[in-house]
Coordinates of C-alpha atoms in Angstrom, one line a residue:
M12 CA -12.6 12.7 -48.4
K13 CA -10.2 11.8 -45.3
Y14 CA -6.6 11.9 -45.2
G15 CA -6.3 14.6 -48.1
F16 CA -8.3 12.9 -50.6
I17 CA -10.4 15.4 -52.6
K18 CA -13.2 14.5 -54.7
T19 CA -13.2 16.3 -57.8
A20 CA -15.3 16.6 -60.7
A21 CA -14.8 17.7 -64.4
I22 CA -18.3 18.3 -66.1
T23 CA -19.3 19.0 -69.6
P24 CA -22.9 20.6 -69.9
E25 CA -25.0 20.4 -72.9
I26 CA -25.7 24.2 -73.7
K27 CA -27.3 26.2 -76.0
V28 CA -25.4 29.0 -77.7
A29 CA -26.1 32.4 -76.0
D30 CA -28.9 31.0 -74.0
T31 CA -27.7 31.8 -70.4
E32 CA -30.9 31.1 -68.6
F33 CA -30.9 27.6 -70.1
N34 CA -27.2 27.2 -69.5
A35 CA -27.6 28.4 -65.9
E36 CA -30.2 25.4 -65.1
Q37 CA -28.1 22.9 -66.7
I38 CA -25.0 23.7 -64.9
I39 CA -27.2 24.1 -61.6
G40 CA -28.3 20.8 -62.2
L41 CA -25.1 19.2 -62.9
I42 CA -23.8 21.0 -59.5
E43 CA -26.8 19.0 -57.6
K44 CA -25.5 15.9 -59.4
A45 CA -21.8 16.5 -58.3
E46 CA -22.7 17.1 -54.6
K47 CA -24.7 13.8 -54.6
A48 CA -21.4 12.2 -55.8
G49 CA -19.5 14.1 -53.0
A50 CA -17.6 16.3 -55.1
E51 CA -15.5 18.8 -53.1
L52 CA -14.0 20.6 -56.4
V53 CA -16.4 21.2 -59.7
V54 CA -15.0 22.5 -63.0
F55 CA -17.2 23.6 -66.0
P56 CA -15.7 24.3 -69.3
E57 CA -14.7 27.5 -70.7
L58 CA -17.4 30.2 -71.1
S59 CA -19.9 27.3 -70.2
V60 CA -22.4 30.0 -69.2
T61 CA -22.9 31.6 -72.7
G62 CA -21.1 29.1 -74.7
Y63 CA -17.9 29.7 -76.6
T64 CA -18.7 29.9 -80.1
C65 CA -21.1 33.1 -79.5
G66 CA -18.8 35.0 -81.9
D67 CA -19.5 38.8 -82.4
L68 CA -22.6 38.0 -79.9
F69 CA -20.0 38.7 -77.3
Y70 CA -20.0 42.2 -78.1
S71 CA -23.7 42.6 -77.1
D72 CA -24.7 44.1 -73.5
V73 CA -27.6 41.7 -73.7
L74 CA -25.5 38.7 -73.7
L75 CA -23.1 40.1 -71.1
S76 CA -25.9 41.1 -68.7
G77 CA -27.4 37.8 -69.2
A78 CA -24.0 36.1 -68.4
L79 CA -23.8 38.1 -65.0
K80 CA -27.3 37.0 -64.4
A81 CA -26.9 33.3 -64.7
L82 CA -23.5 33.5 -62.6
R83 CA -25.7 35.2 -59.8
K84 CA -28.3 32.3 -60.2
I85 CA -25.3 29.8 -60.4
A86 CA -23.9 31.1 -57.2
D87 CA -27.1 30.9 -55.4
G88 CA -27.2 27.2 -56.4
T89 CA -24.3 26.6 -54.4
K90 CA -25.4 28.0 -51.0
N91 CA -25.1 25.2 -48.2
K92 CA -23.0 23.3 -50.4
K93 CA -19.2 22.4 -49.4
M94 CA -17.8 22.6 -52.9
L95 CA -15.7 25.1 -54.9
V96 CA -17.0 25.5 -58.3
F97 CA -15.5 27.0 -61.3
V98 CA -17.7 28.2 -64.5
G99 CA -16.8 30.2 -67.3
L100 CA -18.1 33.3 -68.7
P101 CA -17.4 36.8 -70.7
V102 CA -17.5 40.0 -68.4
K103 CA -16.9 43.6 -69.4
I104 CA -14.6 45.2 -67.4
N105 CA -13.8 49.0 -67.9
G106 CA -14.9 48.9 -71.5
L107 CA -12.9 45.8 -72.3
I108 CA -14.5 42.2 -72.4
Y109 CA -12.5 39.4 -70.7
N110 CA -12.8 35.6 -71.0
V111 CA -12.8 34.7 -67.2
A112 CA -13.1 32.0 -64.8
A113 CA -15.5 32.6 -61.7
A114 CA -14.9 30.9 -58.7
V115 CA -18.0 30.2 -56.7
N116 CA -18.4 29.0 -53.1
Q117 CA -21.4 28.6 -51.1
G118 CA -23.4 31.3 -52.7
E119 CA -20.5 33.7 -53.2
V120 CA -18.6 34.5 -56.1
L121 CA -15.2 34.8 -54.5
C122 CA -13.4 36.0 -57.6
L123 CA -13.0 36.4 -61.5
I124 CA -9.5 35.0 -63.3
P125 CA -9.1 36.2 -66.4
K126 CA -7.6 34.3 -69.3
T127 CA -3.8 35.3 -70.0
H128 CA -3.2 33.7 -73.4
L129 CA -5.8 34.7 -76.1
P130 CA -5.2 32.1 -79.4
N131 CA -5.2 34.1 -82.7
Y132 CA -4.2 31.5 -85.2
N133 CA -5.8 29.1 -87.6
E134 CA -9.6 28.4 -86.2
F135 CA -9.2 31.0 -83.2
Y136 CA -9.9 34.4 -83.1
E137 CA -10.1 35.5 -79.5
K138 CA -8.5 38.5 -79.8
R139 CA -11.4 39.9 -81.7
W140 CA -13.7 39.9 -78.9
F141 CA -11.6 39.8 -75.7
A142 CA -8.8 41.2 -73.9
A143 CA -6.1 39.4 -72.2
W144 CA -5.0 39.5 -68.6
G145 CA -2.4 42.5 -67.8
K146 CA -4.1 45.1 -69.4
G147 CA -4.9 47.1 -66.4
V148 CA -7.4 44.5 -65.1
E149 CA -5.3 42.8 -62.4
G150 CA -7.0 43.6 -58.8
V151 CA -9.8 45.6 -60.1
S152 CA -13.2 45.4 -58.3
V153 CA -16.2 45.1 -60.7
D154 CA -19.5 46.6 -59.3
T155 CA -22.6 45.1 -60.9
S156 CA -26.4 45.2 -59.8
Y157 CA -26.7 41.2 -59.6
F158 CA -24.3 40.9 -56.6
D159 CA -24.1 42.6 -53.0
K160 CA -20.2 43.4 -53.2
P161 CA -18.1 44.1 -56.2
L162 CA -15.9 41.3 -57.8
T163 CA -12.5 41.2 -57.5
V164 CA -10.5 40.4 -60.9
T165 CA -7.2 38.5 -60.4
R166 CA -5.3 36.0 -62.1
N167 CA -2.8 35.7 -59.1
V168 CA -4.8 33.9 -56.8
V169 CA -4.7 30.9 -55.0
F170 CA -7.8 29.4 -53.2
R171 CA -7.2 27.6 -49.9
D172 CA -9.7 25.3 -47.9
K173 CA -10.4 26.9 -44.3
T174 CA -10.1 23.0 -43.1
E175 CA -7.7 21.1 -45.3
S176 CA -4.8 23.5 -45.9
R177 CA -3.5 21.4 -48.4
F178 CA -6.6 21.6 -50.7
T179 CA -5.3 24.5 -52.6
V180 CA -6.6 25.6 -56.2
S181 CA -5.6 27.9 -59.1
A182 CA -7.3 28.6 -62.5
E183 CA -6.0 28.9 -66.0
I184 CA -8.4 28.9 -69.3
C185 CA -7.7 26.9 -72.3
E186 CA -4.8 28.2 -74.3
D187 CA -2.9 29.2 -71.1
L188 CA -2.0 25.6 -70.7
W189 CA -0.7 25.5 -74.4
A190 CA 1.6 28.5 -73.8
A191 CA 5.3 28.5 -73.2
D192 CA 4.7 30.5 -69.9
S193 CA 1.7 28.8 -68.6
P194 CA 0.3 30.8 -65.6
S195 CA -0.3 27.4 -63.9
V196 CA 3.8 27.5 -63.5
L197 CA 3.4 30.4 -61.0
H198 CA 0.5 29.2 -59.4
A199 CA 2.1 26.2 -58.6
E200 CA 5.2 28.1 -57.3
N201 CA 2.9 30.1 -55.1
G202 CA 1.2 27.0 -53.5
A203 CA -1.7 25.7 -55.5
N204 CA -1.7 21.8 -55.5
I205 CA -4.6 21.4 -57.8
I206 CA -4.8 23.5 -61.2
V207 CA -8.3 23.6 -62.9
N208 CA -8.6 24.6 -66.9
L209 CA -11.7 25.7 -68.3
S210 CA -11.4 24.9 -71.7
C211 CA -13.2 24.8 -75.1
S212 CA -10.7 22.8 -77.3
D213 CA -12.2 21.8 -80.4
E214 CA -11.5 18.5 -81.8
T215 CA -9.5 17.5 -84.8
V216 CA -7.4 14.4 -85.5
G217 CA -4.9 13.5 -83.2
K218 CA -5.5 16.5 -80.6
A219 CA -6.8 14.2 -77.8
E220 CA -3.8 12.2 -77.6
Y221 CA -1.8 15.6 -77.7
R222 CA -4.2 17.2 -75.2
R223 CA -3.8 13.9 -73.0
N224 CA -0.1 14.0 -73.0
L225 CA 0.2 17.7 -72.5
I226 CA -2.1 17.4 -69.2
A227 CA -0.1 14.5 -67.8
V228 CA 3.3 16.3 -68.4
Q229 CA 1.9 19.5 -66.9
S230 CA 0.8 17.8 -63.9
A231 CA 4.2 15.9 -63.5
K232 CA 6.4 19.1 -64.4
L233 CA 4.6 21.0 -61.4
S234 CA 3.9 18.0 -58.7
C235 CA 0.1 19.0 -59.0
A236 CA -3.2 17.7 -60.2
Y237 CA -4.6 19.2 -63.1
V238 CA -8.5 19.2 -63.4
Y239 CA -9.5 19.8 -67.3
A240 CA -12.9 20.7 -68.1
D241 CA -13.7 20.8 -72.0
A242 CA -16.8 22.1 -74.0
G243 CA -18.8 19.6 -76.0
E244 CA -22.2 19.3 -77.4
G245 CA -24.5 22.4 -77.7
E246 CA -21.3 24.4 -79.2
S247 CA -22.2 25.7 -82.7
T248 CA -21.0 23.5 -85.2
T249 CA -20.7 25.8 -88.0
D250 CA -17.1 25.4 -88.8
L251 CA -15.7 23.0 -85.6
V252 CA -16.9 20.2 -83.3
F253 CA -16.1 19.9 -79.9
A254 CA -15.7 16.6 -78.1
G255 CA -16.5 17.2 -74.2
H256 CA -12.8 15.8 -73.6
N257 CA -12.8 15.8 -69.6
L258 CA -9.4 14.6 -68.0
I259 CA -8.3 14.6 -64.3
A260 CA -4.4 14.1 -63.6
E261 CA -2.1 13.6 -60.7
N262 CA 1.7 14.2 -60.7
G263 CA 2.1 12.6 -64.3
T264 CA -0.6 9.8 -63.9
L265 CA -4.1 10.3 -65.8
L266 CA -6.9 9.4 -63.3
K267 CA -9.9 9.6 -65.3
E268 CA -10.7 10.5 -68.7
S269 CA -14.3 11.0 -70.4
K270 CA -14.9 9.4 -73.7
L271 CA -15.1 11.8 -76.7
F272 CA -18.5 13.1 -77.9
D273 CA -20.1 12.2 -74.7
N274 CA -21.2 15.1 -72.5
S275 CA -20.5 13.7 -69.1
M276 CA -19.2 14.0 -65.6
I277 CA -16.0 12.5 -64.5
T278 CA -14.9 12.2 -61.0
A279 CA -11.6 11.2 -59.5
D280 CA -10.2 11.4 -55.8
I281 CA -7.0 13.7 -55.9
D282 CA -4.4 13.1 -53.3
V283 CA -3.3 16.5 -52.0
G284 CA -1.5 14.8 -49.3
F285 CA 0.9 13.0 -51.7
L286 CA 1.2 16.3 -53.8
D287 CA 2.1 18.0 -50.7
Y288 CA 5.0 15.5 -49.8
E289 CA 6.3 15.4 -53.3
R290 CA 6.3 19.3 -53.6
S291 CA 8.3 19.2 -50.3
K292 CA 11.1 17.1 -52.1
V293 CA 10.9 18.7 -55.6
F294 CA 10.3 22.2 -55.3
N295 CA 12.9 22.8 -52.3
S296 CA 15.4 22.6 -55.1
D297 CA 13.5 23.4 -58.3
F298 CA 11.6 26.6 -57.1
T299 CA 13.1 29.4 -59.0
G300 CA 11.9 32.1 -56.5
E301 CA 10.7 34.3 -59.7
E302 CA 9.3 37.7 -58.8
I303 CA 5.5 37.7 -59.0
P304 CA 3.7 40.2 -61.3
A305 CA 2.2 43.2 -60.2
G306 CA 0.2 43.0 -56.6
G307 CA 1.6 39.5 -55.7
Y308 CA -0.7 36.3 -54.9
R309 CA -3.6 36.5 -53.0
T310 CA -4.8 33.7 -50.8
V311 CA -8.8 33.6 -51.0
Y312 CA -10.4 31.1 -48.3
F313 CA -13.3 28.6 -49.2
D314 CA -15.3 26.0 -47.5
G315 CA -15.0 22.7 -49.5
Y316 CA -13.4 19.9 -47.5
K317 CA -16.2 17.3 -46.3
N318 CA -13.6 15.3 -44.6
S319 CA -15.8 11.6 -45.6
D320 CA -14.6 8.2 -46.4
N321 CA -16.3 7.8 -49.3
S322 CA -13.3 7.3 -51.4
E323 CA -13.2 6.0 -54.9
R324 CA -9.7 6.0 -55.5
V325 CA -8.4 2.5 -56.1
F326 CA -4.7 1.4 -55.6
G327 CA -3.4 -1.7 -57.0
K328 CA -2.2 -4.7 -54.6
T329 CA 1.2 -4.8 -56.3
P330 CA 2.0 -0.9 -56.8
F331 CA 5.8 -1.8 -57.9
V332 CA 4.5 -4.3 -60.7
P333 CA 2.5 -2.8 -64.0
E334 CA -1.2 -4.2 -64.1
D335 CA -0.8 -4.2 -67.8
G336 CA 0.9 -7.3 -69.3
A337 CA 2.3 -5.5 -72.2
E338 CA 4.0 -2.9 -69.7
L339 CA 5.0 -5.6 -67.7
T340 CA 6.8 -7.4 -70.2
T341 CA 8.6 -4.0 -71.4
R342 CA 9.2 -3.1 -67.4
A343 CA 10.7 -6.4 -66.8
E344 CA 13.1 -6.3 -69.9
L345 CA 14.3 -2.9 -68.7
I346 CA 15.0 -3.6 -65.3
L347 CA 17.0 -6.7 -66.1
E348 CA 18.8 -4.4 -68.7
M349 CA 19.6 -1.8 -66.0
Q350 CA 20.8 -4.4 -63.4
A351 CA 23.0 -5.9 -65.9
E352 CA 24.3 -2.7 -66.9
G353 CA 25.1 -1.7 -63.5
L354 CA 27.1 -5.1 -62.9
K355 CA 28.9 -4.9 -66.0
K356 CA 30.3 -1.7 -65.2
R357 CA 31.5 -3.1 -61.7
I358 CA 33.1 -6.2 -63.2
K359 CA 34.5 -4.1 -65.8
H360 CA 35.9 -1.3 -63.4
T361 CA 37.4 -3.8 -61.2
N362 CA 38.8 -6.0 -63.7
A363 CA 36.8 -9.1 -61.9
K364 CA 37.9 -12.2 -63.5
T365 CA 34.8 -13.7 -62.0
A366 CA 31.4 -13.0 -60.6
V367 CA 30.8 -15.2 -57.7
I368 CA 27.0 -15.7 -56.4
G369 CA 25.7 -18.1 -53.3
L370 CA 23.0 -19.8 -55.4
S371 CA 20.2 -21.1 -52.7
G372 CA 17.4 -22.2 -55.0
G373 CA 15.5 -19.2 -53.9
L374 CA 14.1 -16.2 -56.2
D375 CA 16.6 -13.4 -55.2
S376 CA 19.6 -15.7 -56.0
T377 CA 17.9 -16.9 -59.3
L378 CA 17.2 -13.2 -60.3
A379 CA 21.1 -12.2 -59.4
I380 CA 22.3 -14.9 -61.6
L381 CA 20.0 -14.2 -64.4
V382 CA 21.7 -10.6 -64.3
A383 CA 25.0 -12.0 -63.9
V384 CA 24.7 -13.8 -67.2
K385 CA 23.0 -10.9 -69.1
A386 CA 26.1 -8.8 -68.0
M387 CA 28.6 -11.4 -68.8
E388 CA 27.0 -11.4 -72.3
K389 CA 27.4 -7.7 -72.8
L390 CA 30.9 -8.0 -71.7
G391 CA 31.5 -10.8 -74.3
R392 CA 32.8 -13.1 -71.5
D393 CA 32.3 -17.0 -71.1
L394 CA 29.7 -17.7 -68.8
K395 CA 32.1 -20.2 -67.1
D396 CA 33.3 -17.0 -65.3
I397 CA 30.2 -17.0 -63.4
I398 CA 30.7 -19.1 -60.2
A399 CA 27.6 -20.2 -58.5
V400 CA 28.0 -21.7 -55.2
T401 CA 25.9 -23.9 -53.3
M402 CA 26.6 -24.2 -49.6
P403 CA 24.0 -26.9 -48.1
C404 CA 23.6 -27.0 -44.4
F405 CA 21.0 -27.7 -41.7
G406 CA 17.9 -26.3 -43.6
T407 CA 18.7 -27.1 -46.9
T408 CA 16.0 -29.1 -48.8
S409 CA 16.6 -31.7 -51.6
R410 CA 14.3 -29.5 -53.7
T411 CA 16.2 -26.3 -53.4
F412 CA 19.6 -28.1 -53.8
D413 CA 18.6 -30.0 -57.0
N414 CA 17.1 -26.7 -58.4
T415 CA 20.5 -24.8 -57.5
V416 CA 22.2 -27.6 -59.5
K417 CA 19.8 -27.7 -62.3
L418 CA 19.7 -23.8 -62.7
A419 CA 23.6 -23.5 -62.9
R420 CA 23.9 -26.4 -65.5
S421 CA 21.1 -24.9 -67.5
L422 CA 22.6 -21.5 -67.7
G423 CA 26.0 -23.2 -68.4
V424 CA 27.8 -21.3 -65.4
T425 CA 30.5 -22.8 -63.2
L426 CA 28.9 -24.5 -60.0
K427 CA 30.6 -25.2 -56.8
K428 CA 29.5 -27.1 -54.0
V429 CA 30.9 -26.6 -50.4
D430 CA 28.9 -28.2 -47.7
I431 CA 29.2 -25.7 -44.5
T432 CA 27.7 -28.2 -42.1
K433 CA 30.9 -29.2 -40.5
S434 CA 32.5 -25.7 -40.8
V435 CA 29.2 -24.0 -38.9
L436 CA 29.2 -26.9 -36.1
R437 CA 32.7 -26.3 -35.4
H438 CA 32.1 -22.8 -35.3
L439 CA 29.2 -23.3 -33.0
K440 CA 31.3 -25.7 -30.7
D441 CA 34.5 -23.0 -30.6
I442 CA 32.2 -20.2 -29.1
K443 CA 30.5 -22.7 -26.8
H444 CA 27.1 -22.4 -28.0
G445 CA 24.6 -25.0 -26.7
G446 CA 23.2 -26.2 -30.0
N447 CA 19.6 -24.7 -29.7
T448 CA 18.2 -23.3 -32.6
D449 CA 18.3 -20.0 -32.0
T450 CA 19.3 -16.5 -33.6
T451 CA 23.4 -17.3 -33.4
Y452 CA 22.5 -20.7 -34.9
E453 CA 20.8 -19.3 -37.8
N454 CA 23.2 -16.2 -38.3
A455 CA 26.3 -18.6 -38.0
Q456 CA 25.2 -20.2 -41.2
A457 CA 24.7 -17.0 -43.0
R458 CA 28.1 -15.6 -42.2
E459 CA 29.9 -18.8 -42.9
R460 CA 28.2 -19.0 -46.5
T461 CA 29.4 -15.3 -46.7
Q462 CA 32.9 -15.8 -45.9
V463 CA 33.0 -19.0 -48.2
I464 CA 32.0 -16.7 -51.4
M465 CA 34.2 -14.0 -50.4
D466 CA 37.2 -16.5 -50.1
I467 CA 36.3 -17.8 -53.5
A468 CA 36.0 -14.5 -55.0
N469 CA 39.8 -13.7 -53.4
M470 CA 41.0 -17.1 -54.8
T471 CA 39.5 -16.3 -58.5
G472 CA 40.3 -12.9 -58.6
G473 CA 36.5 -12.3 -58.6
L474 CA 33.8 -10.0 -57.2
V475 CA 30.8 -11.0 -54.9
V476 CA 27.4 -10.3 -56.5
G477 CA 24.8 -9.7 -53.7
T478 CA 21.3 -11.1 -53.8
G479 CA 19.2 -9.2 -51.3
D480 CA 16.1 -7.4 -52.2
L481 CA 14.4 -4.1 -51.4
S482 CA 12.0 -5.7 -49.3
E483 CA 14.5 -7.4 -47.2
L484 CA 16.5 -4.1 -46.9
A485 CA 13.1 -2.6 -45.7
L486 CA 12.4 -5.1 -43.1
G487 CA 16.1 -5.9 -42.2
W488 CA 15.6 -9.3 -43.1
A489 CA 19.1 -10.2 -43.3
T490 CA 22.2 -11.4 -41.4
Y491 CA 24.4 -8.2 -40.4
N492 CA 27.7 -9.0 -42.3
G493 CA 25.9 -12.2 -43.6
D494 CA 23.9 -12.1 -46.6
H495 CA 23.6 -8.5 -46.0
M496 CA 27.1 -8.0 -47.4
S497 CA 28.7 -8.3 -51.0
M498 CA 30.6 -6.6 -53.5
Y499 CA 27.6 -5.4 -55.5
G500 CA 23.7 -5.7 -54.8
V501 CA 22.2 -6.2 -58.2
N502 CA 18.7 -6.5 -56.4
S503 CA 19.0 -3.8 -53.8
S504 CA 16.3 -1.7 -55.3
I505 CA 13.9 -4.6 -56.6
P506 CA 10.9 -5.4 -54.0
K507 CA 9.9 -9.1 -53.6
T508 CA 6.9 -8.7 -55.5
L509 CA 8.7 -7.6 -58.9
V510 CA 11.6 -10.2 -58.1
R511 CA 8.6 -12.6 -58.4
Y512 CA 7.5 -11.2 -61.6
I513 CA 10.9 -10.4 -63.4
V514 CA 11.8 -14.2 -62.9
R515 CA 8.5 -15.2 -64.1
H516 CA 8.9 -12.9 -67.1
Y517 CA 12.6 -14.8 -67.9
A518 CA 10.7 -18.1 -67.3
D519 CA 8.2 -17.6 -69.8
A520 CA 10.6 -16.6 -72.6
S521 CA 12.7 -19.8 -71.7
R522 CA 12.7 -23.2 -73.1
G523 CA 13.3 -26.6 -71.8
K524 CA 15.1 -27.4 -68.6
L525 CA 15.8 -23.7 -67.7
K526 CA 11.9 -23.1 -68.0
A527 CA 11.2 -26.3 -65.8
V528 CA 13.6 -25.3 -63.0
L529 CA 12.5 -21.5 -63.0
Y530 CA 8.8 -22.5 -62.7
D531 CA 9.8 -24.8 -59.8
I532 CA 11.9 -22.2 -58.2
L533 CA 9.0 -19.7 -58.3
D534 CA 6.7 -22.5 -56.8
T535 CA 9.1 -22.8 -53.8
P536 CA 8.2 -21.0 -50.5
V537 CA 10.2 -17.9 -49.7
S538 CA 12.7 -19.4 -46.8
P539 CA 16.1 -18.6 -45.6
E540 CA 16.5 -22.5 -44.8
L541 CA 18.3 -21.9 -41.9
L542 CA 16.2 -24.6 -39.7
P543 CA 16.0 -28.3 -40.2
P544 CA 13.5 -29.6 -42.6
T545 CA 10.3 -31.2 -41.4
D546 CA 9.8 -34.6 -43.2
G547 CA 12.0 -33.0 -45.8
E548 CA 10.1 -30.0 -46.4
I549 CA 10.9 -26.3 -45.8
A550 CA 10.2 -25.6 -42.2
Q551 CA 10.9 -21.9 -42.0
K552 CA 8.8 -19.9 -44.2
T553 CA 9.7 -16.2 -44.2
E554 CA 6.0 -15.0 -44.7
D555 CA 5.0 -16.6 -41.5
I556 CA 7.6 -15.0 -39.6
V557 CA 7.7 -11.3 -41.0
G558 CA 4.5 -11.2 -42.8
P559 CA 3.2 -11.4 -46.4
Y560 CA 5.4 -9.6 -48.8
V561 CA 2.3 -8.3 -50.8
L562 CA 1.4 -6.1 -47.7
H563 CA 5.1 -5.1 -46.5
D564 CA 5.9 -3.8 -50.4
F565 CA 2.2 -2.1 -50.6
F566 CA 3.5 -0.4 -47.2
L567 CA 6.9 0.4 -48.4
Y568 CA 5.7 2.1 -51.6
C569 CA 3.0 4.0 -49.8
M570 CA 5.5 5.1 -47.0
M571 CA 8.3 5.9 -49.3
R572 CA 6.7 7.0 -52.8
R573 CA 3.5 8.7 -51.4
G574 CA 4.6 9.9 -48.1
Y575 CA 1.6 8.7 -46.3
S576 CA 1.2 8.4 -42.5
P577 CA 0.7 5.0 -40.6
K578 CA -3.4 5.8 -40.4
K579 CA -3.4 6.8 -44.1
I580 CA -1.4 3.7 -45.0
Y581 CA -3.9 1.5 -43.1
F582 CA -7.0 3.4 -44.6
V583 CA -5.9 2.5 -48.2
A584 CA -4.6 -0.6 -47.3
E585 CA -7.7 -1.7 -45.9
K586 CA -9.8 -0.8 -49.0
T587 CA -7.2 -2.4 -51.4
F588 CA -6.8 -5.7 -49.6
K589 CA -10.5 -6.0 -48.3
D590 CA -10.9 -9.3 -50.4
A591 CA -7.7 -10.8 -49.2
F592 CA -6.7 -9.7 -45.3
D593 CA -9.3 -8.8 -42.4
D594 CA -8.6 -5.3 -40.7
Q595 CA -6.7 -6.9 -37.8
T596 CA -4.2 -8.8 -39.9
I597 CA -3.5 -5.8 -41.9
L598 CA -2.9 -3.7 -38.7
K599 CA -0.7 -6.6 -37.3
W600 CA 1.6 -6.5 -40.1
L601 CA 1.6 -2.6 -40.5
K602 CA 2.8 -2.5 -37.0
I603 CA 5.7 -4.8 -37.5
F604 CA 6.6 -3.3 -40.9
V605 CA 6.9 0.4 -39.0
K606 CA 8.9 -1.3 -36.1
R607 CA 11.2 -3.1 -38.6
F608 CA 11.8 -0.3 -40.7
F609 CA 13.3 1.9 -38.0
A610 CA 15.1 -1.0 -36.0
Q611 CA 16.9 -2.0 -38.8
Q612 CA 17.9 1.2 -40.6
F613 CA 21.5 0.4 -39.3
K614 CA 21.7 -2.3 -41.7
R615 CA 20.9 0.0 -44.5
S616 CA 23.2 2.6 -43.3
C617 CA 26.3 0.1 -44.7
V618 CA 24.7 -1.6 -47.6
P619 CA 26.9 -2.1 -50.6
D620 CA 26.7 -0.5 -54.0
G621 CA 23.8 -1.2 -56.1
V622 CA 21.8 0.2 -58.9
K623 CA 18.7 2.0 -58.5
V624 CA 15.8 0.7 -60.8
G625 CA 12.6 2.5 -59.7
S626 CA 11.1 5.4 -57.8
V627 CA 11.9 3.6 -54.4
A628 CA 15.3 2.9 -53.0
L629 CA 16.9 2.7 -49.5
S630 CA 20.6 3.7 -50.2
P631 CA 21.8 5.8 -47.8
R632 CA 24.0 7.2 -50.5
G633 CA 20.9 8.1 -52.4
D634 CA 17.1 8.1 -51.4
L635 CA 17.0 7.8 -47.7
R636 CA 19.0 9.9 -45.3
M637 CA 17.6 8.2 -41.9
P638 CA 19.4 8.2 -38.6
S639 CA 19.9 4.5 -37.4
D640 CA 18.7 5.5 -33.8
A641 CA 15.6 7.3 -34.8
V642 CA 12.5 6.4 -32.4
C643 CA 9.0 5.0 -34.2
S644 CA 6.9 5.8 -31.2
L645 CA 5.1 8.6 -33.0
W646 CA 4.3 6.3 -35.8
L647 CA 3.2 3.6 -33.7
N648 CA 1.1 5.8 -31.5
E649 CA -0.9 6.6 -34.7
L650 CA -1.8 3.0 -35.3
E651 CA -2.9 2.7 -31.4
E652 CA -5.4 5.3 -32.1
L653 CA -7.2 3.1 -34.7

């Protein structure tokens, strides 16, 4: 795939125990199927060439010879195919039998990777047949009549694509994942972005959930992708049953999972660009520098990257907002709790007698006052200690003004009205402003409002609660030293798309007048209301000026959470929003996002304190160390090349 997306397949073939010829044919047929699907990495189960349940037949030279012959046939089946394939088989080396994963690419067996940890408890008896890696086998060359050159045996190997250097793969086998010292830890520390696991894990009640969680957690711990191919139908059921539970996970997220007891192929596009970005942050501090066992790590190159744009990866349009309703409810409650805890601590620490909020009738100030209510309740304080200040001026509509009054009364907080029209006009006159509706005309209102609430906070021994959100910080959509400033910003890490959902969640759980006013606020266009209304309606709509927040939040997530370049952001946005925006519209707003993100860093460099609630935040004291005078030319040049 383009932009570092790797199409990966985990496949469970239907096999016959000890029938290596039949199994090879099945595997070759499935390799063909995977190629048609565009796969660049293909993983089959543990001992899939012979079957895992051969028992004492593993001692037979007939079976071992048949397995090597089948491997030769499978390798031939990969000629002229750009993909890296892993299959499992038993191999005798220096008189000992090893359970190995064979890495195959374009007709060649690149090497054999032995299993490190052999289970020998409960239903497992692998030490009866197999030797573990480490017993003199590392780096051995195996001569066999079926191959033109000796096969290298090593566990400590990273396979690296010749074209896409971030496409790096290492392998472990079944029990290796369950062990405390999984080989995948060393694999990841030595550059493997993708770990494959060839497995034959029998099915018992509750095991699928455990397996699923184990794989997701391992991929998160190692900032890697984990591709798990499990044995299924065809293995002996003398004492066990196998379900073919295939899974593909990426950095803690399960991308694809097969249905149990349904031999199948699952595919998913792994984002090695994102994994490489995540590694560059996490492994910088977490890399242990542990000494690598004998022989060090080898790099083996292969040819598998296809650079096609046939991506099946699906991204949600609102990545900050969970798609699952139940999860969204839980998330909204948690975020409100976190915001309230942050504000509670600040009020308590500063001995603030009041919490002062500029209430505009918009979404952000609505969420801020809901958080303030929750914080005061946690403190056991009277809600009258919250002072909501409505400050009508040139652009205020009757709808937003009425909603501020209704909201304050419904919540039971103190409401103050301070009409700033005369103050702003006097100020504009004092500085000899011409009266035209320019930036000064707009910003004078924002700064006057900030002065009013700061002075009211001083008068009441209070603390000014900021209302600005993460999307506004990203775009710099705030008046410097106006609404940009507060004493604690409760929304500073909440993007606009999430603000809306949290307020809606609160509204859904409310009753009566509070419910009605919250719904009306949700239906009100986002606006700073700094220009006079047109026929009583809001004239200045933010999204007409800076662009749709649903796009900007998507861009922000891709850039800050996943480390995407502008071209890659455009690539995924084009696919994600194809039914909502045309390509030129997406490109237009992406260019504006890049320009504003760089140009407005100076505002983020001095933002007030505010609690971080998600994986993306822009605080200069936390997540983003960015110079205010950085130039965006390289980023924009990428987009000009599209």
